[in-house]
Amino acid sequence: MVASRHLRFALVATLAATSIGVASAQPRTPPREISQVTGDLYRARNGNWYTVFLVTPDGIILGDPINETFAPWLKAELDTRFPGKPVRYVIYSHSHFDHAAGGAAFAETATFVAHENMLRNMDGRYPQMPGDMIDRNDNGVIDREEIDIPTNTRPGVCGMGPGFFDGIDRNGDGVATPQELQLHIVKPAIVYNDRMRIELGGKAVELVHPGLNHSNDATVMVFPAERAAFATEFIADALVANNPRSLPSACGPFDGSPLAEWIKSYRTVEALDFDLMITGHGSMLVDKALIRETRELFQHLRDEVAAGMAAGRTLEQLKESVRLEPYKDWANYERLRAYNVEAAYRNLLIYR
Ligand SMILES: [Zn+2]
């Protein structure tokens, strides 16, 4: 039973990860469901991508719309289950296309809210992107190689699945502009800097920007009455299926954010008042202790790599010697340990 469940989630994650953006392929609908977390707080699933919503007497506060095929499905479900309670707010966990697209389904009734850096990431310049997909030739548009290099260097972990570039190059001219990439993302109408509180129908959600990590425009949603929080990616990235204690993907030099900022992000979340973490990936709900444990992993990694560098060791030597011993039972240990060391090494060279 347990084994088959694990297998199913692994397959789901693979299918979802390889089908993003393949507009021309026959659409394969990932598993979708809505489950109650506590009280009026729910989690909604699209394959291994998850969002959250809170139902109030005056309407619904929704997290990510996820994408343009999931969002209309979710809207129809909400209209049926909660008639007369339209989505009043859409709150983006971050600006990346695989979580933030699809908002048009809610645009008639909802106000879109995000951290202020999301506007920078949608102003027409090359946005901060996941998976080491960066503007390597600095020409301001997304070239095929800029997807293919990380995809082929670390298949299944960084970059995207096959066919992704052709899906975002919507006019087929051989380059993808940031506008083409973000075609289905509704810009936020309200942005905040550090923290923000939204009240609706006698209920509340607090928005917290944790700092720089997997993205540069993250928001953590805290539901004080429900004692729950929702966050994506830097808490559980797309490789997390059923075990949240997982080594991070570590694409590029840790997604272009200083390790000190990652660690600060976890400390910020640790200081928030909640018990239950709802993640954007992974089948499970997570105990708050995970946040501290993940912060300790980042500190352990940074400290060991920094000490080795100070002792004059090379990257190749560090990839052998930094064993991350306390984390050998975590998911993806064998697959990602050496990459974590390399990403930390490169990160410390840039940001030290
Ligand atoms: Zn992301």
mmCIF file of C-alpha atoms and ligand atoms in Angstrom:
data_model
loop_
_atom_site.group_PDB
_atom_site.id
_atom_site.type_symbol
_atom_site.label_atom_id
_atom_site.label_comp_id
_atom_site.label_asym_id
_atom_site.label_seq_id
_atom_site.Cartn_x
_atom_site.Cartn_y
_atom_site.Cartn_z
ATOM 1 C CA MET A 1 0.000 0.000 0.000
ATOM 2 C CA VAL A 2 2.636 2.442 1.077
ATOM 3 C CA ALA A 3 4.960 1.447 -1.744
ATOM 4 C CA SER A 4 2.302 1.823 -4.420
ATOM 5 C CA ARG A 5 1.309 5.220 -3.044
ATOM 6 C CA HIS A 6 4.906 6.396 -3.233
ATOM 7 C CA LEU A 7 5.208 5.118 -6.759
ATOM 8 C CA ARG A 8 2.041 6.895 -7.788
ATOM 9 C CA PHE A 9 3.282 10.224 -6.451
ATOM 10 C CA ALA A 10 6.642 9.770 -8.135
ATOM 11 C CA LEU A 11 4.917 9.192 -11.467
ATOM 12 C CA VAL A 12 2.620 12.144 -10.958
ATOM 13 C CA ALA A 13 5.557 14.421 -10.256
ATOM 14 C CA THR A 14 7.363 13.239 -13.371
ATOM 15 C CA LEU A 15 4.364 13.710 -15.638
ATOM 16 C CA ALA A 16 3.602 17.148 -14.243
ATOM 17 C CA ALA A 17 7.198 18.281 -14.496
ATOM 18 C CA THR A 18 7.546 17.224 -18.098
ATOM 19 C CA SER A 19 4.241 18.572 -19.377
ATOM 20 C CA ILE A 20 4.428 22.235 -18.344
ATOM 21 C CA GLY A 21 4.130 24.607 -21.230
ATOM 22 C CA VAL A 22 3.753 21.985 -23.932
ATOM 23 C CA ALA A 23 0.831 23.811 -25.508
ATOM 24 C CA SER A 24 0.819 21.782 -28.696
ATOM 25 C CA ALA A 25 0.936 18.346 -27.069
ATOM 26 C CA GLN A 26 -2.225 16.420 -26.290
ATOM 27 C CA PRO A 27 -3.163 17.733 -22.852
ATOM 28 C CA ARG A 28 -2.806 15.169 -20.092
ATOM 29 C CA THR A 29 -4.821 16.215 -17.080
ATOM 30 C CA PRO A 30 -2.930 15.678 -13.836
ATOM 31 C CA PRO A 31 -4.768 14.445 -10.743
ATOM 32 C CA ARG A 32 -6.818 17.272 -9.254
ATOM 33 C CA GLU A 33 -8.563 17.385 -5.911
ATOM 34 C CA ILE A 34 -9.608 19.645 -3.073
ATOM 35 C CA SER A 35 -9.023 18.631 0.535
ATOM 36 C CA GLN A 36 -9.895 20.343 3.799
ATOM 37 C CA VAL A 37 -6.900 21.343 5.927
ATOM 38 C CA THR A 38 -8.793 22.727 8.921
ATOM 39 C CA GLY A 39 -12.032 24.662 9.332
ATOM 40 C CA ASP A 40 -12.566 26.829 6.253
ATOM 41 C CA LEU A 41 -8.997 26.379 4.997
ATOM 42 C CA TYR A 42 -8.506 24.045 2.024
ATOM 43 C CA ARG A 43 -5.719 22.745 -0.192
ATOM 44 C CA ALA A 44 -6.188 22.244 -3.941
ATOM 45 C CA ARG A 45 -4.003 19.972 -6.028
ATOM 46 C CA ASN A 46 -2.862 19.895 -9.642
ATOM 47 C CA GLY A 47 -0.501 16.922 -9.900
ATOM 48 C CA ASN A 48 2.397 17.721 -7.581
ATOM 49 C CA TRP A 49 1.524 21.440 -7.543
ATOM 50 C CA TYR A 50 -0.637 22.700 -4.688
ATOM 51 C CA THR A 51 -2.389 25.893 -3.697
ATOM 52 C CA VAL A 52 -4.531 26.960 -0.765
ATOM 53 C CA PHE A 53 -7.771 28.865 -0.165
ATOM 54 C CA LEU A 54 -9.740 30.254 2.769
ATOM 55 C CA VAL A 55 -13.520 30.513 2.563
ATOM 56 C CA THR A 56 -15.137 33.485 4.328
ATOM 57 C CA PRO A 57 -18.743 34.752 4.443
ATOM 58 C CA ASP A 58 -17.777 37.510 1.964
ATOM 59 C CA GLY A 59 -15.830 35.390 -0.531
ATOM 60 C CA ILE A 60 -12.648 33.408 -0.932
ATOM 61 C CA ILE A 61 -8.976 34.263 -0.441
ATOM 62 C CA LEU A 62 -6.946 32.118 -2.864
ATOM 63 C CA GLY A 63 -3.201 31.491 -3.105
ATOM 64 C CA ASP A 64 -1.630 30.630 -6.475
ATOM 65 C CA PRO A 65 -3.858 29.984 -9.499
ATOM 66 C CA ILE A 66 -1.094 27.542 -10.698
ATOM 67 C CA ASN A 67 -1.820 27.517 -14.436
ATOM 68 C CA GLU A 68 -4.338 28.320 -17.169
ATOM 69 C CA THR A 69 -5.860 24.837 -17.329
ATOM 70 C CA PHE A 70 -6.080 24.222 -13.586
ATOM 71 C CA ALA A 71 -7.544 27.632 -12.661
ATOM 72 C CA PRO A 72 -10.806 27.274 -14.681
ATOM 73 C CA TRP A 73 -11.264 23.795 -13.170
ATOM 74 C CA LEU A 74 -10.753 25.248 -9.689
ATOM 75 C CA LYS A 75 -13.155 28.134 -10.362
ATOM 76 C CA ALA A 76 -15.900 25.696 -11.440
ATOM 77 C CA GLU A 77 -15.319 23.622 -8.294
ATOM 78 C CA LEU A 78 -15.467 26.694 -6.050
ATOM 79 C CA ASP A 79 -18.622 27.986 -7.757
ATOM 80 C CA THR A 80 -20.313 24.624 -7.132
ATOM 81 C CA ARG A 81 -19.100 24.056 -3.595
ATOM 82 C CA PHE A 82 -19.339 27.629 -2.319
ATOM 83 C CA PRO A 83 -22.081 29.398 -4.312
ATOM 84 C CA GLY A 84 -22.255 33.163 -3.845
ATOM 85 C CA LYS A 85 -18.665 33.286 -2.553
ATOM 86 C CA PRO A 86 -16.444 34.441 -5.401
ATOM 87 C CA VAL A 87 -12.668 34.607 -5.159
ATOM 88 C CA ARG A 88 -11.941 38.115 -3.825
ATOM 89 C CA TYR A 89 -8.150 37.887 -3.569
ATOM 90 C CA VAL A 90 -5.464 35.954 -5.419
ATOM 91 C CA ILE A 91 -2.178 36.024 -3.519
ATOM 92 C CA TYR A 92 0.944 34.919 -5.374
ATOM 93 C CA SER A 93 3.515 32.783 -3.537
ATOM 94 C CA HIS A 94 6.057 34.035 -6.117
ATOM 95 C CA SER A 95 6.115 35.029 -9.788
ATOM 96 C CA HIS A 96 7.321 31.807 -11.446
ATOM 97 C CA PHE A 97 5.150 30.702 -14.372
ATOM 98 C CA ASP A 98 4.439 27.224 -12.995
ATOM 99 C CA HIS A 99 2.606 28.625 -9.948
ATOM 100 C CA ALA A 100 1.416 32.100 -10.961
ATOM 101 C CA ALA A 101 -0.315 31.515 -14.308
ATOM 102 C CA GLY A 102 -4.071 31.168 -14.807
ATOM 103 C CA GLY A 103 -5.354 34.171 -12.841
ATOM 104 C CA ALA A 104 -7.683 35.252 -15.668
ATOM 105 C CA ALA A 105 -10.241 32.719 -14.382
ATOM 106 C CA PHE A 106 -10.683 34.896 -11.279
ATOM 107 C CA ALA A 107 -10.035 38.357 -12.716
ATOM 108 C CA GLU A 108 -13.692 39.444 -12.742
ATOM 109 C CA THR A 109 -13.992 39.325 -8.946
ATOM 110 C CA ALA A 110 -10.482 39.165 -7.501
ATOM 111 C CA THR A 111 -7.757 41.608 -6.557
ATOM 112 C CA PHE A 112 -4.265 40.237 -7.236
ATOM 113 C CA VAL A 113 -1.647 40.714 -4.537
ATOM 114 C CA ALA A 114 2.092 39.982 -4.485
ATOM 115 C CA HIS A 115 5.445 41.060 -3.152
ATOM 116 C CA GLU A 116 6.649 44.200 -4.935
ATOM 117 C CA ASN A 117 9.526 42.395 -6.706
ATOM 118 C CA MET A 118 6.946 40.542 -8.813
ATOM 119 C CA LEU A 119 6.356 43.795 -10.715
ATOM 120 C CA ARG A 120 10.077 43.959 -11.503
ATOM 121 C CA ASN A 121 9.900 40.375 -12.723
ATOM 122 C CA MET A 122 6.999 41.317 -15.027
ATOM 123 C CA ASP A 123 8.259 44.641 -16.395
ATOM 124 C CA GLY A 124 9.481 43.168 -19.682
ATOM 125 C CA ARG A 125 13.052 42.497 -18.616
ATOM 126 C CA TYR A 126 14.381 38.946 -18.240
ATOM 127 C CA PRO A 127 12.762 37.778 -14.996
ATOM 128 C CA GLN A 128 14.339 35.893 -12.142
ATOM 129 C CA MET A 129 13.611 32.285 -13.134
ATOM 130 C CA PRO A 130 13.847 28.883 -11.451
ATOM 131 C CA GLY A 131 16.065 25.958 -12.431
ATOM 132 C CA ASP A 132 19.191 27.912 -13.453
ATOM 133 C CA MET A 133 17.369 29.300 -16.493
ATOM 134 C CA ILE A 134 19.243 32.585 -16.709
ATOM 135 C CA ASP A 135 20.066 35.099 -19.426
ATOM 136 C CA ARG A 136 23.468 33.622 -20.249
ATOM 137 C CA ASN A 137 24.103 35.878 -23.256
ATOM 138 C CA ASP A 138 22.496 38.922 -21.636
ATOM 139 C CA ASN A 139 20.247 39.743 -24.615
ATOM 140 C CA GLY A 140 17.055 40.170 -22.573
ATOM 141 C CA VAL A 141 15.100 37.322 -24.199
ATOM 142 C CA ILE A 142 14.904 33.602 -23.475
ATOM 143 C CA ASP A 143 16.911 31.619 -26.014
ATOM 144 C CA ARG A 144 16.453 27.903 -26.584
ATOM 145 C CA GLU A 145 19.907 27.154 -25.153
ATOM 146 C CA GLU A 146 19.073 29.017 -21.963
ATOM 147 C CA ILE A 147 16.448 26.342 -21.288
ATOM 148 C CA ASP A 148 18.434 23.449 -22.792
ATOM 149 C CA ILE A 149 21.716 24.024 -20.914
ATOM 150 C CA PRO A 150 20.331 23.472 -17.388
ATOM 151 C CA THR A 151 17.853 20.839 -18.682
ATOM 152 C CA ASN A 152 20.636 18.764 -20.235
ATOM 153 C CA THR A 153 23.178 19.418 -17.485
ATOM 154 C CA ARG A 154 20.891 18.246 -14.682
ATOM 155 C CA PRO A 155 17.925 16.431 -16.260
ATOM 156 C CA GLY A 156 14.829 16.123 -14.114
ATOM 157 C CA VAL A 157 16.174 18.626 -11.558
ATOM 158 C CA CYS A 158 16.976 21.958 -13.262
ATOM 159 C CA GLY A 159 15.701 23.477 -16.516
ATOM 160 C CA MET A 160 12.424 22.127 -17.900
ATOM 161 C CA GLY A 161 11.031 19.077 -19.645
ATOM 162 C CA PRO A 162 11.226 18.423 -23.397
ATOM 163 C CA GLY A 163 9.111 20.733 -25.523
ATOM 164 C CA PHE A 164 8.998 23.531 -22.966
ATOM 165 C CA PHE A 165 10.725 26.116 -25.117
ATOM 166 C CA ASP A 166 8.408 25.538 -28.084
ATOM 167 C CA GLY A 167 5.452 26.004 -25.731
ATOM 168 C CA ILE A 168 6.617 29.436 -24.563
ATOM 169 C CA ASP A 169 7.854 30.628 -27.969
ATOM 170 C CA ARG A 170 4.226 31.325 -28.813
ATOM 171 C CA ASN A 171 4.800 33.017 -32.185
ATOM 172 C CA GLY A 172 7.465 30.480 -33.187
ATOM 173 C CA ASP A 173 10.126 33.049 -34.033
ATOM 174 C CA GLY A 174 12.893 31.156 -32.253
ATOM 175 C CA VAL A 175 13.141 33.330 -29.141
ATOM 176 C CA ALA A 176 10.775 33.616 -26.187
ATOM 177 C CA THR A 177 10.249 37.091 -24.813
ATOM 178 C CA PRO A 178 9.467 37.527 -21.115
ATOM 179 C CA GLN A 179 5.958 38.589 -22.219
ATOM 180 C CA GLU A 180 5.488 35.300 -24.094
ATOM 181 C CA LEU A 181 6.678 33.345 -21.046
ATOM 182 C CA GLN A 182 4.253 35.239 -18.808
ATOM 183 C CA LEU A 183 1.286 35.348 -21.203
ATOM 184 C CA HIS A 184 -1.090 33.709 -18.708
ATOM 185 C CA ILE A 185 0.077 35.561 -15.580
ATOM 186 C CA VAL A 186 -2.147 38.399 -14.321
ATOM 187 C CA LYS A 187 -0.045 41.244 -12.907
ATOM 188 C CA PRO A 188 -0.592 42.041 -9.229
ATOM 189 C CA ALA A 189 -2.712 45.147 -8.607
ATOM 190 C CA ILE A 190 -1.505 45.509 -5.018
ATOM 191 C CA VAL A 191 2.067 44.914 -3.918
ATOM 192 C CA TYR A 192 3.692 45.131 -0.511
ATOM 193 C CA ASN A 193 7.236 45.417 0.743
ATOM 194 C CA ASP A 194 7.699 43.558 4.032
ATOM 195 C CA ARG A 195 4.372 42.499 5.514
ATOM 196 C CA MET A 196 0.703 43.013 4.764
ATOM 197 C CA ARG A 197 -2.584 41.943 6.347
ATOM 198 C CA ILE A 198 -5.758 41.219 4.389
ATOM 199 C CA GLU A 199 -9.132 40.885 6.089
ATOM 200 C CA LEU A 200 -12.281 39.556 4.476
ATOM 201 C CA GLY A 201 -15.575 38.427 6.017
ATOM 202 C CA GLY A 202 -14.183 38.568 9.546
ATOM 203 C CA LYS A 203 -11.160 36.413 8.692
ATOM 204 C CA ALA A 204 -7.543 37.311 8.062
ATOM 205 C CA VAL A 205 -4.398 36.318 6.245
ATOM 206 C CA GLU A 206 -0.975 37.814 6.884
ATOM 207 C CA LEU A 207 1.507 38.095 4.034
ATOM 208 C CA VAL A 208 5.194 37.905 4.897
ATOM 209 C CA HIS A 209 8.145 38.380 2.547
ATOM 210 C CA PRO A 210 10.811 36.029 3.940
ATOM 211 C CA GLY A 211 13.746 37.405 1.926
ATOM 212 C CA LEU A 212 15.606 36.016 -1.096
ATOM 213 C CA ASN A 213 15.741 32.285 -1.715
ATOM 214 C CA HIS A 214 14.389 30.158 -4.612
ATOM 215 C CA SER A 215 12.784 33.368 -5.896
ATOM 216 C CA ASN A 216 13.256 37.050 -5.148
ATOM 217 C CA ASP A 217 9.540 37.809 -4.668
ATOM 218 C CA ALA A 218 8.281 35.160 -2.248
ATOM 219 C CA THR A 219 5.250 35.550 -0.035
ATOM 220 C CA VAL A 220 4.420 33.293 2.912
ATOM 221 C CA MET A 221 0.706 33.316 3.754
ATOM 222 C CA VAL A 222 -0.122 32.930 7.447
ATOM 223 C CA PHE A 223 -3.686 32.111 8.565
ATOM 224 C CA PRO A 224 -3.645 33.131 12.252
ATOM 225 C CA ALA A 225 -7.003 31.650 13.299
ATOM 226 C CA GLU A 226 -6.213 28.372 11.543
ATOM 227 C CA ARG A 227 -2.619 28.343 12.899
ATOM 228 C CA ALA A 228 -1.446 27.372 9.420
ATOM 229 C CA ALA A 229 0.872 28.805 6.773
ATOM 230 C CA PHE A 230 1.353 28.322 3.031
ATOM 231 C CA ALA A 231 4.687 28.631 1.235
ATOM 232 C CA THR A 232 6.176 27.179 -1.936
ATOM 233 C CA GLU A 233 9.580 26.083 -3.193
ATOM 234 C CA PHE A 234 12.094 27.223 -0.581
ATOM 235 C CA ILE A 235 10.164 25.112 1.933
ATOM 236 C CA ALA A 236 9.519 22.123 -0.380
ATOM 237 C CA ASP A 237 10.704 22.311 -3.977
ATOM 238 C CA ALA A 238 9.348 20.439 -7.002
ATOM 239 C CA LEU A 239 11.384 17.301 -6.211
ATOM 240 C CA VAL A 240 9.490 16.799 -2.944
ATOM 241 C CA ALA A 241 6.889 14.052 -3.370
ATOM 242 C CA ASN A 242 6.053 12.515 -0.011
ATOM 243 C CA ASN A 243 9.054 13.310 2.202
ATOM 244 C CA PRO A 244 9.565 17.016 2.935
ATOM 245 C CA ARG A 245 13.003 16.295 4.420
ATOM 246 C CA SER A 246 14.718 16.496 1.072
ATOM 247 C CA LEU A 247 17.992 17.998 -0.131
ATOM 248 C CA PRO A 248 17.270 21.133 -2.192
ATOM 249 C CA SER A 249 17.537 21.069 -6.001
ATOM 250 C CA ALA A 250 20.397 23.614 -5.766
ATOM 251 C CA CYS A 251 20.154 24.846 -9.356
ATOM 252 C CA GLY A 252 22.893 27.245 -10.415
ATOM 253 C CA PRO A 253 24.474 28.915 -7.380
ATOM 254 C CA PHE A 254 21.291 28.305 -5.361
ATOM 255 C CA ASP A 255 18.953 30.264 -7.679
ATOM 256 C CA GLY A 256 21.071 33.419 -7.478
ATOM 257 C CA SER A 257 20.296 34.211 -3.836
ATOM 258 C CA PRO A 258 23.082 34.424 -1.209
ATOM 259 C CA LEU A 259 23.114 31.500 1.224
ATOM 260 C CA ALA A 260 22.887 34.030 4.043
ATOM 261 C CA GLU A 261 19.554 35.168 2.584
ATOM 262 C CA TRP A 262 18.248 31.611 2.353
ATOM 263 C CA ILE A 263 19.119 31.097 6.010
ATOM 264 C CA LYS A 264 17.493 34.406 6.943
ATOM 265 C CA SER A 265 14.350 33.306 5.086
ATOM 266 C CA TYR A 266 14.021 30.192 7.217
ATOM 267 C CA ARG A 267 14.619 32.171 10.394
ATOM 268 C CA THR A 268 11.862 34.595 9.391
ATOM 269 C CA VAL A 269 9.412 31.720 8.887
ATOM 270 C CA GLU A 270 10.519 30.026 12.128
ATOM 271 C CA ALA A 271 9.580 33.202 13.998
ATOM 272 C CA LEU A 272 6.019 33.240 12.636
ATOM 273 C CA ASP A 273 3.180 32.008 14.823
ATOM 274 C CA PHE A 274 1.673 28.859 13.294
ATOM 275 C CA ASP A 275 1.764 25.066 13.691
ATOM 276 C CA LEU A 276 1.083 23.573 10.279
ATOM 277 C CA MET A 277 2.893 24.319 7.005
ATOM 278 C CA ILE A 278 1.047 23.745 3.734
ATOM 279 C CA THR A 279 3.553 23.416 0.896
ATOM 280 C CA GLY A 280 3.327 24.102 -2.829
ATOM 281 C CA HIS A 281 4.785 20.669 -3.663
ATOM 282 C CA GLY A 282 4.451 17.297 -1.968
ATOM 283 C CA SER A 283 1.509 15.236 -0.840
ATOM 284 C CA MET A 284 1.975 15.856 2.874
ATOM 285 C CA LEU A 285 1.237 18.618 5.336
ATOM 286 C CA VAL A 286 4.328 19.607 7.267
ATOM 287 C CA ASP A 287 5.136 20.153 10.916
ATOM 288 C CA LYS A 288 6.745 23.502 11.688
ATOM 289 C CA ALA A 289 9.916 21.739 12.885
ATOM 290 C CA LEU A 290 10.826 21.149 9.231
ATOM 291 C CA ILE A 291 11.619 24.833 8.826
ATOM 292 C CA ARG A 292 14.274 24.767 11.550
ATOM 293 C CA GLU A 293 15.715 21.473 10.279
ATOM 294 C CA THR A 294 16.044 22.840 6.758
ATOM 295 C CA ARG A 295 17.693 26.019 8.037
ATOM 296 C CA GLU A 296 20.166 23.847 9.965
ATOM 297 C CA LEU A 297 20.926 21.901 6.766
ATOM 298 C CA PHE A 298 21.739 25.129 4.925
ATOM 299 C CA GLN A 299 23.949 26.310 7.790
ATOM 300 C CA HIS A 300 25.733 22.951 7.952
ATOM 301 C CA LEU A 301 26.351 23.020 4.199
ATOM 302 C CA ARG A 302 27.546 26.626 4.189
ATOM 303 C CA ASP A 303 29.823 26.159 7.210
ATOM 304 C CA GLU A 304 31.485 22.988 5.874
ATOM 305 C CA VAL A 305 32.017 24.375 2.391
ATOM 306 C CA ALA A 306 33.269 27.729 3.717
ATOM 307 C CA ALA A 307 35.731 25.965 6.047
ATOM 308 C CA GLY A 308 37.002 23.813 3.182
ATOM 309 C CA MET A 309 37.462 26.824 0.944
ATOM 310 C CA ALA A 310 39.338 28.643 3.727
ATOM 311 C CA ALA A 311 41.606 25.579 4.003
ATOM 312 C CA GLY A 312 42.381 25.840 0.285
ATOM 313 C CA ARG A 313 40.460 22.769 -0.906
ATOM 314 C CA THR A 314 39.305 22.604 -4.513
ATOM 315 C CA LEU A 315 35.703 22.134 -5.582
ATOM 316 C CA GLU A 316 36.438 18.540 -6.593
ATOM 317 C CA GLN A 317 37.938 17.800 -3.182
ATOM 318 C CA LEU A 318 34.963 19.403 -1.420
ATOM 319 C CA LYS A 319 32.492 17.351 -3.442
ATOM 320 C CA GLU A 320 34.200 14.290 -1.973
ATOM 321 C CA SER A 321 34.802 15.489 1.576
ATOM 322 C CA VAL A 322 31.603 17.364 2.485
ATOM 323 C CA ARG A 323 29.364 14.410 3.345
ATOM 324 C CA LEU A 324 26.395 16.186 5.006
ATOM 325 C CA GLU A 325 26.367 13.177 7.317
ATOM 326 C CA PRO A 326 23.360 14.196 9.480
ATOM 327 C CA TYR A 327 21.233 14.313 6.327
ATOM 328 C CA LYS A 328 22.112 10.965 4.766
ATOM 329 C CA ASP A 329 18.581 9.680 5.409
ATOM 330 C CA TRP A 330 16.926 12.682 3.739
ATOM 331 C CA ALA A 331 15.324 12.269 0.345
ATOM 332 C CA ASN A 332 17.596 12.859 -2.675
ATOM 333 C CA TYR A 333 20.767 12.564 -0.555
ATOM 334 C CA GLU A 334 22.651 10.382 -3.056
ATOM 335 C CA ARG A 335 21.319 12.266 -6.043
ATOM 336 C CA LEU A 336 21.913 15.826 -4.842
ATOM 337 C CA ARG A 337 24.634 15.924 -2.160
ATOM 338 C CA ALA A 338 27.518 16.722 -4.529
ATOM 339 C CA TYR A 339 25.380 19.278 -6.394
ATOM 340 C CA ASN A 340 24.508 20.958 -3.097
ATOM 341 C CA VAL A 341 28.239 21.258 -2.350
ATOM 342 C CA GLU A 342 28.956 22.676 -5.805
ATOM 343 C CA ALA A 343 26.081 25.176 -5.617
ATOM 344 C CA ALA A 344 27.228 26.312 -2.168
ATOM 345 C CA TYR A 345 30.818 26.673 -3.399
ATOM 346 C CA ARG A 346 29.749 28.810 -6.347
ATOM 347 C CA ASN A 347 27.367 30.797 -4.148
ATOM 348 C CA LEU A 348 30.109 31.593 -1.625
ATOM 349 C CA LEU A 349 32.503 32.646 -4.419
ATOM 350 C CA ILE A 350 29.917 35.150 -5.687
ATOM 351 C CA TYR A 351 28.432 36.491 -2.472
ATOM 352 C CA ARG A 352 31.196 36.194 0.096
HETATM 353 ZN ZN ZN B 1 9.359 28.699 -8.420
#
